[in-house]
Each structure stands twice: as structure tokens, then as C-alpha cells.
PDB file of C-alpha atoms in Angstrom:
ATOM      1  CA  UNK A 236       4.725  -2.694  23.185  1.00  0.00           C
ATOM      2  CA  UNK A 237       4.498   0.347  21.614  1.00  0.00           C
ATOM      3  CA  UNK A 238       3.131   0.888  17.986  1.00  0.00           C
ATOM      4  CA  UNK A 239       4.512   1.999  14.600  1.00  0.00           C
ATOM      5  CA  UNK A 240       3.391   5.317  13.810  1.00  0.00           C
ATOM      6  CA  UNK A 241       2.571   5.047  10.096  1.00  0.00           C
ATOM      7  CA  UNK A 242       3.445   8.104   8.305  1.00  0.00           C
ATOM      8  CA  UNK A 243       1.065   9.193   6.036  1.00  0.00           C
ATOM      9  CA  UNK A 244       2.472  12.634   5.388  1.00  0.00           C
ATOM     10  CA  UNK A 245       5.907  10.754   4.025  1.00  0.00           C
ATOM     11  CA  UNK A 246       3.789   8.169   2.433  1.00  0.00           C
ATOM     12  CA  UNK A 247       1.415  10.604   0.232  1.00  0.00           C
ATOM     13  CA  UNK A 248       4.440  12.772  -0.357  1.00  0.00           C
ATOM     14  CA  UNK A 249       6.195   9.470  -2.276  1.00  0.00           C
ATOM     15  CA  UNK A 250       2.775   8.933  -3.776  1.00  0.00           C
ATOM     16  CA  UNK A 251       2.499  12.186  -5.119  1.00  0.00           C
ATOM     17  CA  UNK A 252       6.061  12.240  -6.451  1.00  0.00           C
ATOM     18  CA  UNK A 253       5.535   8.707  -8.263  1.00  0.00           C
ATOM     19  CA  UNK A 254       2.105  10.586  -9.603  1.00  0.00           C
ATOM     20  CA  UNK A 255       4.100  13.429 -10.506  1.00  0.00           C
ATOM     21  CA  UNK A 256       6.651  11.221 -12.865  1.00  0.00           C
ATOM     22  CA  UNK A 257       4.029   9.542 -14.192  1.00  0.00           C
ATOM     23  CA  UNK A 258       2.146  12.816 -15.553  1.00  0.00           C
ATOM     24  CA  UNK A 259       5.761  14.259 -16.998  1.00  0.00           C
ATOM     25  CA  UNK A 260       5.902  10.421 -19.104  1.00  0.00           C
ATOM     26  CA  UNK A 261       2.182  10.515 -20.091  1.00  0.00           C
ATOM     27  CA  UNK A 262       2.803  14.611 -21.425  1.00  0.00           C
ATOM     28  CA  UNK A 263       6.532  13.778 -23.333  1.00  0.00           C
ATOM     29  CA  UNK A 264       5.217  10.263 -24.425  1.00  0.00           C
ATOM     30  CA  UNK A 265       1.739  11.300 -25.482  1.00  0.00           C
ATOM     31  CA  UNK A 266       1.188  14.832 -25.241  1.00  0.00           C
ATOM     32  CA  UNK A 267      -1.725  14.290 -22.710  1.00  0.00           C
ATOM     33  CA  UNK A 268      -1.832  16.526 -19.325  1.00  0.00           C
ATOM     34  CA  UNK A 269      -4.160  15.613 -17.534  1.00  0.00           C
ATOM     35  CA  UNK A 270      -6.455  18.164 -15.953  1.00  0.00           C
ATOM     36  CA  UNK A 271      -8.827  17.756 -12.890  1.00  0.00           C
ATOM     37  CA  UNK A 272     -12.019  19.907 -12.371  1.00  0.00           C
ATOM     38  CA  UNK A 273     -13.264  21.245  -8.915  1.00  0.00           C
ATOM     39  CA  UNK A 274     -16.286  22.833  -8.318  1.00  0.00           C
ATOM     40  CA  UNK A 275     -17.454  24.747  -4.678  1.00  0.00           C
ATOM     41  CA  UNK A 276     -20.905  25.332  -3.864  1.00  0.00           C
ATOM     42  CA  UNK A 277     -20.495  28.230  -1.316  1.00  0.00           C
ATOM     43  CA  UNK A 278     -18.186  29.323   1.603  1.00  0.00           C
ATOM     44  CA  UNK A 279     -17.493  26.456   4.236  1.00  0.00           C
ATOM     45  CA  UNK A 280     -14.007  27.794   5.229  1.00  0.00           C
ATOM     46  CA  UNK A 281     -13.128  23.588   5.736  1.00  0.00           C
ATOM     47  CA  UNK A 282     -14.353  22.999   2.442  1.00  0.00           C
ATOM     48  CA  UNK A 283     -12.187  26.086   1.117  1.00  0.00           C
ATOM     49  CA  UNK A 284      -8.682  25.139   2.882  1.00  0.00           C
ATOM     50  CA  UNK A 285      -9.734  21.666   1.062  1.00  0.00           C
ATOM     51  CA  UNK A 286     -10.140  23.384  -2.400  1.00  0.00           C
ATOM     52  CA  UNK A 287      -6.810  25.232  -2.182  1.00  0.00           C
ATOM     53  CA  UNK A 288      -5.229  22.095  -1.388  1.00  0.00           C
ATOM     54  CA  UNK A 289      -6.194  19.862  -3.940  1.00  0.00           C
ATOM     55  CA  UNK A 290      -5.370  23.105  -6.508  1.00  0.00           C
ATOM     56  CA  UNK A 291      -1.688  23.380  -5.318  1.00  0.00           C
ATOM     57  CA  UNK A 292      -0.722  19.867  -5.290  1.00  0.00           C
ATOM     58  CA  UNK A 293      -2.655  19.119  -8.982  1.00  0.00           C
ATOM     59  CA  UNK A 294      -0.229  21.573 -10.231  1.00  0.00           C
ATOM     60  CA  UNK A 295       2.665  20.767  -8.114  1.00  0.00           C
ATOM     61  CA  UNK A 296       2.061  17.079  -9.992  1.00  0.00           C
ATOM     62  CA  UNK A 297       1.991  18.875 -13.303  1.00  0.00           C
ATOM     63  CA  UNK A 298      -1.539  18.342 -14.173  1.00  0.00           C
ATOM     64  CA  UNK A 299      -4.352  20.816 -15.360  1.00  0.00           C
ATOM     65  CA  UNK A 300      -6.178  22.475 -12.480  1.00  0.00           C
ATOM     66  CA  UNK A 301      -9.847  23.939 -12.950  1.00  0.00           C
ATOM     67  CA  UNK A 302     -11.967  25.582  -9.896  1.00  0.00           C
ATOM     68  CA  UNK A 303     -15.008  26.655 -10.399  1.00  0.00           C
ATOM     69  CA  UNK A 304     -16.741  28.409  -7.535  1.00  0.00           C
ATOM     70  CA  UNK A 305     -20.372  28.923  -7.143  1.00  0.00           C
ATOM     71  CA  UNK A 306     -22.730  31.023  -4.987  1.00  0.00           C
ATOM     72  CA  UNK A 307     -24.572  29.240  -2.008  1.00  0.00           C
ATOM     73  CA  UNK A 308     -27.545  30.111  -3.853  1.00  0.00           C
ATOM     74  CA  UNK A 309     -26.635  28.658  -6.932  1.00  0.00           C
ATOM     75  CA  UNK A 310     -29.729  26.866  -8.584  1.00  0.00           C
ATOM     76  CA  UNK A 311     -29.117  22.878  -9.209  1.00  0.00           C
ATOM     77  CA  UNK A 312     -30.213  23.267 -12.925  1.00  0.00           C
ATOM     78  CA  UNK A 313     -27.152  26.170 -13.024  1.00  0.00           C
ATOM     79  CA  UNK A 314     -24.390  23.401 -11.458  1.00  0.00           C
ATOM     80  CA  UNK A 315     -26.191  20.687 -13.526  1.00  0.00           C
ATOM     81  CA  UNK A 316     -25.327  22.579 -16.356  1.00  0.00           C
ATOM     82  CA  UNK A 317     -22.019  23.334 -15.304  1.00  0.00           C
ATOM     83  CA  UNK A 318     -21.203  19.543 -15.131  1.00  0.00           C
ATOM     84  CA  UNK A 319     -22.679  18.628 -18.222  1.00  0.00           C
ATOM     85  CA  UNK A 320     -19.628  21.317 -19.651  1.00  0.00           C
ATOM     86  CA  UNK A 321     -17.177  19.636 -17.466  1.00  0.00           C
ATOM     87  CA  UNK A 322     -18.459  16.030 -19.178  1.00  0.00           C
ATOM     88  CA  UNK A 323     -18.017  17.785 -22.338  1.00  0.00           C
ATOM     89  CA  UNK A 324     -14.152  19.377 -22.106  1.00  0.00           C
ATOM     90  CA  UNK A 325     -11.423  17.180 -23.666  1.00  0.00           C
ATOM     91  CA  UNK A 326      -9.341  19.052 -21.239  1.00  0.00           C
ATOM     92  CA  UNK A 327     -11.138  17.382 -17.928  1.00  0.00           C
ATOM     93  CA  UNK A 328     -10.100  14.439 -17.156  1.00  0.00           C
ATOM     94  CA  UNK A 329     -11.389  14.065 -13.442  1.00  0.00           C
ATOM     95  CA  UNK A 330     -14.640  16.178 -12.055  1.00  0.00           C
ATOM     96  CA  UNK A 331     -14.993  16.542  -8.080  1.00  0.00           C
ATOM     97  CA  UNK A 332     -17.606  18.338  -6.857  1.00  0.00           C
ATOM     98  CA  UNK A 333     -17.062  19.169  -3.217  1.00  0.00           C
ATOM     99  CA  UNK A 334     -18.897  17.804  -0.506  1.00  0.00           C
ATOM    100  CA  UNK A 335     -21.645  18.568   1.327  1.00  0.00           C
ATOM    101  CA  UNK A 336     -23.605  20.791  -0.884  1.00  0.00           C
ATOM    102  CA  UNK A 337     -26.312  23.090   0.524  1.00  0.00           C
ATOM    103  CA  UNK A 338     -29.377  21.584   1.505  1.00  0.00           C
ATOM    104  CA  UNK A 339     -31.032  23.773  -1.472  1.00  0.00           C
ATOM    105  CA  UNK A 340     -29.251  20.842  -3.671  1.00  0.00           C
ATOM    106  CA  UNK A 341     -29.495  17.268  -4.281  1.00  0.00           C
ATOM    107  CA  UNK A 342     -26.913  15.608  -4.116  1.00  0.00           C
ATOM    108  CA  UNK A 343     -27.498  12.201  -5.713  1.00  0.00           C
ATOM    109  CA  UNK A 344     -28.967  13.677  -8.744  1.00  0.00           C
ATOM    110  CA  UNK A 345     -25.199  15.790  -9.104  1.00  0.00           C
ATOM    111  CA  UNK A 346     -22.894  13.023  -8.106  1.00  0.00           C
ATOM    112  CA  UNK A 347     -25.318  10.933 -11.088  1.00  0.00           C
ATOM    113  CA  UNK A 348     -24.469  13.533 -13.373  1.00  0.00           C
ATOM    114  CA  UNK A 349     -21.020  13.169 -13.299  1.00  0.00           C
ATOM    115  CA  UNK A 350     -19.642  11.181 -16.411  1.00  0.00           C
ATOM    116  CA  UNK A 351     -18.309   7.888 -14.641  1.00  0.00           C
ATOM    117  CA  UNK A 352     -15.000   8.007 -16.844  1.00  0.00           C
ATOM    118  CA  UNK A 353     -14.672  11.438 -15.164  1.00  0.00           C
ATOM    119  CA  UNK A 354     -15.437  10.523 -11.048  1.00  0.00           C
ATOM    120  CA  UNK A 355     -12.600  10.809  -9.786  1.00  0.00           C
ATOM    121  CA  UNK A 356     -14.442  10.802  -5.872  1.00  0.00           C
ATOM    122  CA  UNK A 357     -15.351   7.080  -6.763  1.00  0.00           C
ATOM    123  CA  UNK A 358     -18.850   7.944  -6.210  1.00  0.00           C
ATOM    124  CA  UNK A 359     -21.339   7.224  -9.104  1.00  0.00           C
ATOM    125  CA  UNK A 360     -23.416   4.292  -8.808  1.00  0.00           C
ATOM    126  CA  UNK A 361     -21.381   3.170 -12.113  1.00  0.00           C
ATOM    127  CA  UNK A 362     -18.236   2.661 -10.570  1.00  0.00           C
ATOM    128  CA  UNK A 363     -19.777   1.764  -7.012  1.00  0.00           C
ATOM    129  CA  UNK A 364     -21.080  -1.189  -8.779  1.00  0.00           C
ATOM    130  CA  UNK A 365     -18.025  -1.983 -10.401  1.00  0.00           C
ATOM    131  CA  UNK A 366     -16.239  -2.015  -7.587  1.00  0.00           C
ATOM    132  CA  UNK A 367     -19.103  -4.248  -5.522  1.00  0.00           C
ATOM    133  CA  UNK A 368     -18.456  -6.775  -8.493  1.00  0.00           C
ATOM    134  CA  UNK A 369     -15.028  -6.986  -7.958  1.00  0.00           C
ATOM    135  CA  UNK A 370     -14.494  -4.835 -11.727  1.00  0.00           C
ATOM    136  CA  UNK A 371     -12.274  -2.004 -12.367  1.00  0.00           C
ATOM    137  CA  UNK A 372     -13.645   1.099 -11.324  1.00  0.00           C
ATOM    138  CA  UNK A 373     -12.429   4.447 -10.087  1.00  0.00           C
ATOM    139  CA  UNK A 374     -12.658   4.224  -6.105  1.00  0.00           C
ATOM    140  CA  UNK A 375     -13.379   6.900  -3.650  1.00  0.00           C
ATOM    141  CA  UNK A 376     -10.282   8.385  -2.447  1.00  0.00           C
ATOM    142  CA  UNK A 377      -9.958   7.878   1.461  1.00  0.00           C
ATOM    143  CA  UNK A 378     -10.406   4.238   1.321  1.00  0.00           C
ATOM    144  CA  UNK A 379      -7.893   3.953  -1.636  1.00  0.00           C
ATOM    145  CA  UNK A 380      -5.662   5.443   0.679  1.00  0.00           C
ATOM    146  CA  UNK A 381      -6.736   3.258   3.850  1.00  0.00           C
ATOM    147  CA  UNK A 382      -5.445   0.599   1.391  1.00  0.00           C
ATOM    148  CA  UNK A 383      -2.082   1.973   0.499  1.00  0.00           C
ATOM    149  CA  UNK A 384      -1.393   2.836   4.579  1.00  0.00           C
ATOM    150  CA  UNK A 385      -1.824  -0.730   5.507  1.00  0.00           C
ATOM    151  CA  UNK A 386       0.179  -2.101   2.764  1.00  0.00           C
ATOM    152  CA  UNK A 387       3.011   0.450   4.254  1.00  0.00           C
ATOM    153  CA  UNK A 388       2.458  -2.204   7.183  1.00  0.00           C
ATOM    154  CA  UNK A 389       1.717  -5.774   5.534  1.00  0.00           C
ATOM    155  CA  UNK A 390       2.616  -6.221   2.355  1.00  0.00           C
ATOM    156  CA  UNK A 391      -0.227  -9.053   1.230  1.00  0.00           C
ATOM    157  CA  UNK A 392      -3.415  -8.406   3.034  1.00  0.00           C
ATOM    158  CA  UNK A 393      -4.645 -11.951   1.916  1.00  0.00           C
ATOM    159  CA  UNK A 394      -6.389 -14.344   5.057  1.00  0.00           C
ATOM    160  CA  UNK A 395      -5.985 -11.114   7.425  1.00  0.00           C
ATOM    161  CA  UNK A 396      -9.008 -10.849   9.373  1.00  0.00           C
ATOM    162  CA  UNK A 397     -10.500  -6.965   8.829  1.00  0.00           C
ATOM    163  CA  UNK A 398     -13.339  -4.926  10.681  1.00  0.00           C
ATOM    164  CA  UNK A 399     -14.450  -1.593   9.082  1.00  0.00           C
ATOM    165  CA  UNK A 400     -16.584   0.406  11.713  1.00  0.00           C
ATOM    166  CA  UNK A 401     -18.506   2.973   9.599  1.00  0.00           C
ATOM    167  CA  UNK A 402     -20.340   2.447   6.661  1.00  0.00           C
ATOM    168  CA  UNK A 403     -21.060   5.585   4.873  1.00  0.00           C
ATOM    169  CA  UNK A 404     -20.788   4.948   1.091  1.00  0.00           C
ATOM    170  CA  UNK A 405     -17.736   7.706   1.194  1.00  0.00           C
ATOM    171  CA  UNK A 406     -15.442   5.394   2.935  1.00  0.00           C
ATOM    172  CA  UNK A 407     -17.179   2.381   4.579  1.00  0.00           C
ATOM    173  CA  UNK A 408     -18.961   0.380   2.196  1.00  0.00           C
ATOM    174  CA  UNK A 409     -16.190   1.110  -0.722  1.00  0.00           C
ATOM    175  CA  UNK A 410     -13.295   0.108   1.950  1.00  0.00           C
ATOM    176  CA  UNK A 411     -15.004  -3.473   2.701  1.00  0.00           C
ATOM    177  CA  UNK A 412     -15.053  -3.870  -1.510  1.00  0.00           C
ATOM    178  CA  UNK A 413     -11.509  -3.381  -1.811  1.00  0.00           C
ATOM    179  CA  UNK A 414     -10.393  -5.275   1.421  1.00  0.00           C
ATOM    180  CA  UNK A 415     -12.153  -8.018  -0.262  1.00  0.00           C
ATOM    181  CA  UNK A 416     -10.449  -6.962  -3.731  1.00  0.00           C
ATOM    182  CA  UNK A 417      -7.586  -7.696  -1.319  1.00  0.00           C
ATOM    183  CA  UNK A 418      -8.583 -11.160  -0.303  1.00  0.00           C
ATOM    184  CA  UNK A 419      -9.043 -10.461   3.576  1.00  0.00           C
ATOM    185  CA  UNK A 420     -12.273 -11.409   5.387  1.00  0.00           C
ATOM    186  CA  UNK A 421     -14.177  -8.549   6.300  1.00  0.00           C
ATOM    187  CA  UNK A 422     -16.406  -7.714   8.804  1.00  0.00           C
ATOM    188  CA  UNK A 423     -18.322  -4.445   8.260  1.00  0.00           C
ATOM    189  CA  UNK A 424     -19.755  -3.117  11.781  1.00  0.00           C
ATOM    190  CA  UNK A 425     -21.037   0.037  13.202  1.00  0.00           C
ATOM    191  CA  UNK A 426     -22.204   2.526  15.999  1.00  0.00           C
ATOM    192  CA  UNK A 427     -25.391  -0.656  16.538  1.00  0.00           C
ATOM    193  CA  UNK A 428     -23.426  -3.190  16.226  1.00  0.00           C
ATOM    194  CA  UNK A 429     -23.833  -5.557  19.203  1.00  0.00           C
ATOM    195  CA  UNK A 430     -20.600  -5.990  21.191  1.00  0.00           C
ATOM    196  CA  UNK A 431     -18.639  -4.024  19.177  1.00  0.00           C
ATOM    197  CA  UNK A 432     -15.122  -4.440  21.477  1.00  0.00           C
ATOM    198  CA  UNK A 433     -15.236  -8.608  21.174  1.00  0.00           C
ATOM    199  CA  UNK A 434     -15.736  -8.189  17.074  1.00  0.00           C
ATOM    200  CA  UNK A 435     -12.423  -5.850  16.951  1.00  0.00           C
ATOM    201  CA  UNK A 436     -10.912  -7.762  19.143  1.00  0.00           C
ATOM    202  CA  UNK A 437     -10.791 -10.855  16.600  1.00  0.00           C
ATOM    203  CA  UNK A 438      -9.369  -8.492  13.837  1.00  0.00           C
ATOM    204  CA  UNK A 439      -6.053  -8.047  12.883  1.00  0.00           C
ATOM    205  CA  UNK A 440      -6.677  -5.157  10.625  1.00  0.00           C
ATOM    206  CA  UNK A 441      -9.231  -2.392  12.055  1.00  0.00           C
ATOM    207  CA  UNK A 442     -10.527   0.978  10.326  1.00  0.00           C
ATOM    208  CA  UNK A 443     -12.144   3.359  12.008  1.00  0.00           C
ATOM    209  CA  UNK A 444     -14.630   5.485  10.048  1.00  0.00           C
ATOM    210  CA  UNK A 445     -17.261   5.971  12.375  1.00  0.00           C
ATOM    211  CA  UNK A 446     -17.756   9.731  13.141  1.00  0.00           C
ATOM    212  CA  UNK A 447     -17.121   9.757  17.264  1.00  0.00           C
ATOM    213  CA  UNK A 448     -14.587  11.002  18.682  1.00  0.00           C
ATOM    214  CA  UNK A 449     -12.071   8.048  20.369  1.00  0.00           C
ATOM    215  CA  UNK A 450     -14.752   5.526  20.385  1.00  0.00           C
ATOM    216  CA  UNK A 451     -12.478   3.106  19.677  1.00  0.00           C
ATOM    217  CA  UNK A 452     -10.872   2.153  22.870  1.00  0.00           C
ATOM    218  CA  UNK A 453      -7.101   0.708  23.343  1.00  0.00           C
ATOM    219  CA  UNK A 454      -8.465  -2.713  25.239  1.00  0.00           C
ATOM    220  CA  UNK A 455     -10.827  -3.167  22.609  1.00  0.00           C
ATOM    221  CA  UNK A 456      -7.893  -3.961  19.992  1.00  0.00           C
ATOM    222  CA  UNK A 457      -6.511  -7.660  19.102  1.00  0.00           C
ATOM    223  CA  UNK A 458      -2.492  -7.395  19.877  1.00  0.00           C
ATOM    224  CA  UNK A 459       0.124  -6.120  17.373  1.00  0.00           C
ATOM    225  CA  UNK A 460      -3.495  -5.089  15.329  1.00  0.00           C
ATOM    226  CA  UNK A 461      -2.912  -2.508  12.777  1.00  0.00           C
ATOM    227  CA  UNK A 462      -5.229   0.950  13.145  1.00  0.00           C
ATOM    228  CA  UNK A 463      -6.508   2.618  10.230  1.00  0.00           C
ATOM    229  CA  UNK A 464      -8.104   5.852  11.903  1.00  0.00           C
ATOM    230  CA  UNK A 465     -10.220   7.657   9.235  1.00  0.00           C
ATOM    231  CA  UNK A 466     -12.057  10.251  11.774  1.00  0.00           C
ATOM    232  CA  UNK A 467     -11.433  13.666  12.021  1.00  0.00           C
ATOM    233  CA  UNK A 468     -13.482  15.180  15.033  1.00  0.00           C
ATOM    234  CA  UNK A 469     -12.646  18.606  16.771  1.00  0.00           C
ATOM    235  CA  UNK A 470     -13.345  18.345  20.565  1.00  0.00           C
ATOM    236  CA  UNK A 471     -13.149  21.303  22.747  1.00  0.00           C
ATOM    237  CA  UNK A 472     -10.159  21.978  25.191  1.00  0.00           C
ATOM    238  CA  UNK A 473     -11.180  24.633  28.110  1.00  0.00           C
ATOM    239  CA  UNK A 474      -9.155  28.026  27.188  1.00  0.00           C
ATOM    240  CA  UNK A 475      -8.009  26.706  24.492  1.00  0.00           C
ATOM    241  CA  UNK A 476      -8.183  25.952  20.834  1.00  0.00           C
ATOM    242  CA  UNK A 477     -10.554  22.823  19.623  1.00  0.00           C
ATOM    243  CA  UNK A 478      -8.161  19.561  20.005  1.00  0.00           C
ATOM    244  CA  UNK A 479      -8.063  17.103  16.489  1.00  0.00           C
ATOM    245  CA  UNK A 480      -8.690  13.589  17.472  1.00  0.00           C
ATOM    246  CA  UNK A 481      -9.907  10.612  15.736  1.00  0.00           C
ATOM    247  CA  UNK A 482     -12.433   7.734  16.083  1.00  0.00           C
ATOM    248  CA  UNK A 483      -9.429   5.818  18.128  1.00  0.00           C
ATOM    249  CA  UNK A 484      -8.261   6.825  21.657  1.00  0.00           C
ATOM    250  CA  UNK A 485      -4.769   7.259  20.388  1.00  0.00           C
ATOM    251  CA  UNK A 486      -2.805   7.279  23.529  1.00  0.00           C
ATOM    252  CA  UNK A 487      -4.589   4.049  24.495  1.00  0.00           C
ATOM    253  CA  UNK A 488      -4.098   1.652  21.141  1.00  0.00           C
ATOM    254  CA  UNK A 489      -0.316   3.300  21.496  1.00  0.00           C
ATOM    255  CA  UNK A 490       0.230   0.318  23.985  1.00  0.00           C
ATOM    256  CA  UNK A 491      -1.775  -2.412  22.093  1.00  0.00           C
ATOM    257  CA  UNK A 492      -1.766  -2.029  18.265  1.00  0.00           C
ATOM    258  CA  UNK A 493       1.082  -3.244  16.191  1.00  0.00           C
ATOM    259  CA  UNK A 494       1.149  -0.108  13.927  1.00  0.00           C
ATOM    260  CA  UNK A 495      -1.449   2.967  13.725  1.00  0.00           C
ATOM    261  CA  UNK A 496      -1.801   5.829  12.163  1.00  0.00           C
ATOM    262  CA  UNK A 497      -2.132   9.397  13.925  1.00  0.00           C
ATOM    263  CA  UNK A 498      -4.541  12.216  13.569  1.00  0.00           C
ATOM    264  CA  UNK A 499      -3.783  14.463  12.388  1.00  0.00           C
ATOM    265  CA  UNK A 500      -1.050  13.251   9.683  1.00  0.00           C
ATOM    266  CA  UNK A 501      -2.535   9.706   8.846  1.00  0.00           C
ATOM    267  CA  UNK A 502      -5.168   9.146   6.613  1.00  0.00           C
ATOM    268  CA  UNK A 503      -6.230  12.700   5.660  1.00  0.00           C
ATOM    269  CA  UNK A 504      -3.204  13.206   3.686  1.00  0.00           C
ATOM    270  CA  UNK A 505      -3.341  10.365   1.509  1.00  0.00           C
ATOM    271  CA  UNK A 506      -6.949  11.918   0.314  1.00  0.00           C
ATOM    272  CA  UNK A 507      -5.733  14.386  -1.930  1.00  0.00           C
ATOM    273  CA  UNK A 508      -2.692  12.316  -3.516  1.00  0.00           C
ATOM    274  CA  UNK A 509      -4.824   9.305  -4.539  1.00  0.00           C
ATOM    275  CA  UNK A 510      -7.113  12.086  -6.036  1.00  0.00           C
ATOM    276  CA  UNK A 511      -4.442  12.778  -8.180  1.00  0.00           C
ATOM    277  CA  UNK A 512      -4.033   9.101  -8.494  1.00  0.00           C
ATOM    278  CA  UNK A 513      -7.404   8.782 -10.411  1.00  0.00           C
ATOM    279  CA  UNK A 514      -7.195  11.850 -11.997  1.00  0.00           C
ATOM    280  CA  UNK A 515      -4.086   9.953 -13.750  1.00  0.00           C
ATOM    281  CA  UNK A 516      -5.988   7.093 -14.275  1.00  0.00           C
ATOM    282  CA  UNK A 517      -8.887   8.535 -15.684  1.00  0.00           C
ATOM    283  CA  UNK A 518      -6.664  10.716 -17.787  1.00  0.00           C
ATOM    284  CA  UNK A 519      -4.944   7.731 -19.516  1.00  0.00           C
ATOM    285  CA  UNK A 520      -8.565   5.384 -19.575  1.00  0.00           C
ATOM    286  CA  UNK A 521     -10.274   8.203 -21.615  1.00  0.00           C
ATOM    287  CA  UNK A 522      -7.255   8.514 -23.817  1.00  0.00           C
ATOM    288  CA  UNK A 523      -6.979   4.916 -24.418  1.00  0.00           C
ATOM    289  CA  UNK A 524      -4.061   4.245 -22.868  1.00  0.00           C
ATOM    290  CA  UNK A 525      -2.565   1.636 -20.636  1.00  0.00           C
ATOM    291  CA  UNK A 526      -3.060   2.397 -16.638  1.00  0.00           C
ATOM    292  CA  UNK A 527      -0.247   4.228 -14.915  1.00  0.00           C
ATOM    293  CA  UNK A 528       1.879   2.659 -12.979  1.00  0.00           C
ATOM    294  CA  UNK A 529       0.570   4.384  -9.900  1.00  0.00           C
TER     295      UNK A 529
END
């Protein structure tokens, strides 16, 4: 057997598209554009490319596109203040402020700052509650699109039997809230977790968030299982540039899974379009208006 390859690229590309028709109804039906705020704390050249990403395709969707860039020095009353504007604008609809942050900052107290109508990364102990009680609530991004990949693969995710190895309250923790949103039984597991091959073997769904490169091995994986691989790790390759692998050994589940997704070209590129995704939803929630169909 040899997997399906789940597109992500093609799938974020029809997401952003539906996103994009969406913001065109919302401006000719109700004059509202919605606009999505950015702010980077220094120079991490990854955190840059990631910047001038989520810029092009904001625009490319027709919304409203604010960066504001900040020195690594910047003091955490000066980007406090900075958010409080951003809470403020009529014209802001979503605020993102790019992670990590310097060490000189702290990060809880700006991700608390952050209006919760306006967190678009899903992040605020507002919506992260919301979401743990099962509410309405702006999600963090890579697990919304986690979601969307496997429904590309199984249309109801009811009575499937899900393991999510990682539990970082980025994309761990929120993925197990809406699995269970999703009515599958979820087992949430990690790096300690005691016989870690026999637990994925019983699962039908498995996501990957864990941070090491191909820890997941192919005989570790139930039959026909569909892979959700959310790691991004660099690995070196002698003479040669750094490889991109994931938290699955790809080559491996190839032979086992039912359907997986590749790294790159998977998960990372659903990030940015279901940040565009709640920047529409926020957009129409502040303006009183019914949720997108998106």
C-alpha cells in the first residue's frame, strides 16, 4: 500500500480563494474590508520570510494589511502600547504578534493584551477557554488547519479514534479541543508517554506535533491511518544544504498510512490561509454580522 499524499498547497490555495470571495461579498454587501495587523519584534530571518508571507496573501485575499516592525530592543511597555492602538483601530480586525519574542519580553502578558475579538492566533486565555468548553472561539491557526487536511481525507471525523503527540498550547492542546469539537476520541500523548508506538498504533487518525525530527516511525502506525505531520525540523546533510523533515519518518509511513501529508507542502501552508480565515471571521463578529461561510 502506498499512501495518499494530501496536498496542502492545493488545499490552502482553494481555501484562500473561497476566503478571497468571501472578503469581495462582505466589502460590496457591507462596505467592511477587513484588515489584519502584524507586528515583528526584531530580525529572525524565519520569522521575516513568515511576515512577508502572511502580507502578500492578506492582500492577494483583498483584505487590509498592517506590519508594524519593532527593534529587538523594543521595551514591553512600547509594544504594550502599540497593541492597546491596534485594540483601538476600527480598521483592525485581527492582531498577530509574531512568535517567539525576545527573551527581554513576556510573552503571556502580550498575547493577554490582545483584545480576544481581535486574536486571530487563537491564543488568549479567552478564546482558549472557549474552545476547552466546547464554545465558539477563534482557534489557533495550525490546528484549524490539521482539521481541514483530514477532512480532505474523511469527511465525518465522528467515532475515529485520534492521538495528538505534542501538547504545546500552539497546536497540541487546541487540536485535542477541536478533535473533540469533532466527536472523535482523543488521546493526547507525548515525548514521556509510556509506549508511545502501541498507543498510535490503536489510532486511526495521528498528528504529529512533537518537535523531533522523524520520531514517528512507519511500524508504529495502525494500517490505512491518516498522518497529520505538523513538525518542521532542519537536519543537516554532509556537503550539503540542511534537509526539511518532519516529526514522521516519511518514507517509512509511505508504506503503512492510508493518507499523509508531506513536509514540506502539508500543514505549513494551511497556517497562513486559515489566518486569513479568522481574520474574516473576526472581521464580520466585530461588525455584527453573520459568520462567513469559510
Amino acid at each position: 500500500m502506498t499512501a495518499r499524499i494530501i496536498d496542502g498547497k492545493a488545499i490552502a490555495a482553494e481555501l484562500r480563494t473561497r476566503v478571497a470571495d468571501e472578503v469581495a461579498r462582505v466589502k460590496r454587501d457591507h462596505q467592511l474590508t477587513p484588515g489584519l495587523a502584524v507586528v515583528l519584534v526584531g530580525h529572525d530571518p524565519a520569522s521575516e520570510v513568515y511576515v512577508r508571507s502572511k502580507h502578500t496573501q492578506t492582500q492577494a485575499a483583498g483584505m487590509a494589511s498592517f506590519e508594524h516592525k519593532l527593534p529587538e530592543d523594543v521595551s514591553q511597555a512600547d509594544l504594550l502600547a502599540l497593541i492597546a492602538r491596534l485594540n483601538r483601530d476600527p480598521m483592525v480586525h485581527g492582531i498577530l504578534v509574531q512568535l517567539p519574542l525576545p527573551k527581554s519580553l513576556h510573552t503571556e502578558t502580550i498575547i493577554n493584551a490582545i483584545d480576544p475579538a481581535k486574536d486571530v492566533d487563537g491564543l488568549h486565555p479567552n478564546n482558549a477557554g472557549r474552545l476547552a468548553g466546547g464554545l465558539a472561539a477563534l482557534s489557533p491557526c495550525t490546528p484549524l488547519g490539521c482539521i481541514i487536511l483530514t477532512k480532505s481525507v474523511h469527511v465525518s471525523l465522528e467515532g475515529m479514534n485520534a492521538i495528538v503527540i505534542g501538547r504545546s498550547n500552539l497546536v497540541g492542546r487546541p487540536l485535542v479541543q477541536l478533535l473533540l469539537n469533532e466527536n472523535a476520541t482523543v488521546t493526547i500523548a507525548h515525548s514521556r508517554s509510556r509506549d508511545l508506538p502501541k498507543l498510535c498504533a490503536q489510532a486511526d487518525l495521528v498528528y504529529a506535533a512533537v518537535g523531533r525530527p522523524e520520531m514517528v516511525r512507519g511500524d508504529w502506525l495502525k494500517p490505512g491511518a491518516t498522518v497529520i505531520d505538523v513538525g518542521i525540523n532542519r537536519i543537516p546533510v554532509p556537503g550539503g544544504k540542511p534537509k526539511l523533515v518532519g516529526d514522521v519518518a516519511f518514507q517509512e509511513a509511505l508504506n503503512v498510512a492510508g493518507a499523509i501529508t508531506p513536509v514540506p507542502g502539508g500543514v505549513g501552508q494551511m497556517t497562513v490561509a486559515c489566518l486569513l480565515v479568522n481574520t474574516l471571521r473576526a472581521a464580520c463578529a466585530i461588525a455584527g454580522l453573520p459568520a462567513p461561510a469559510v
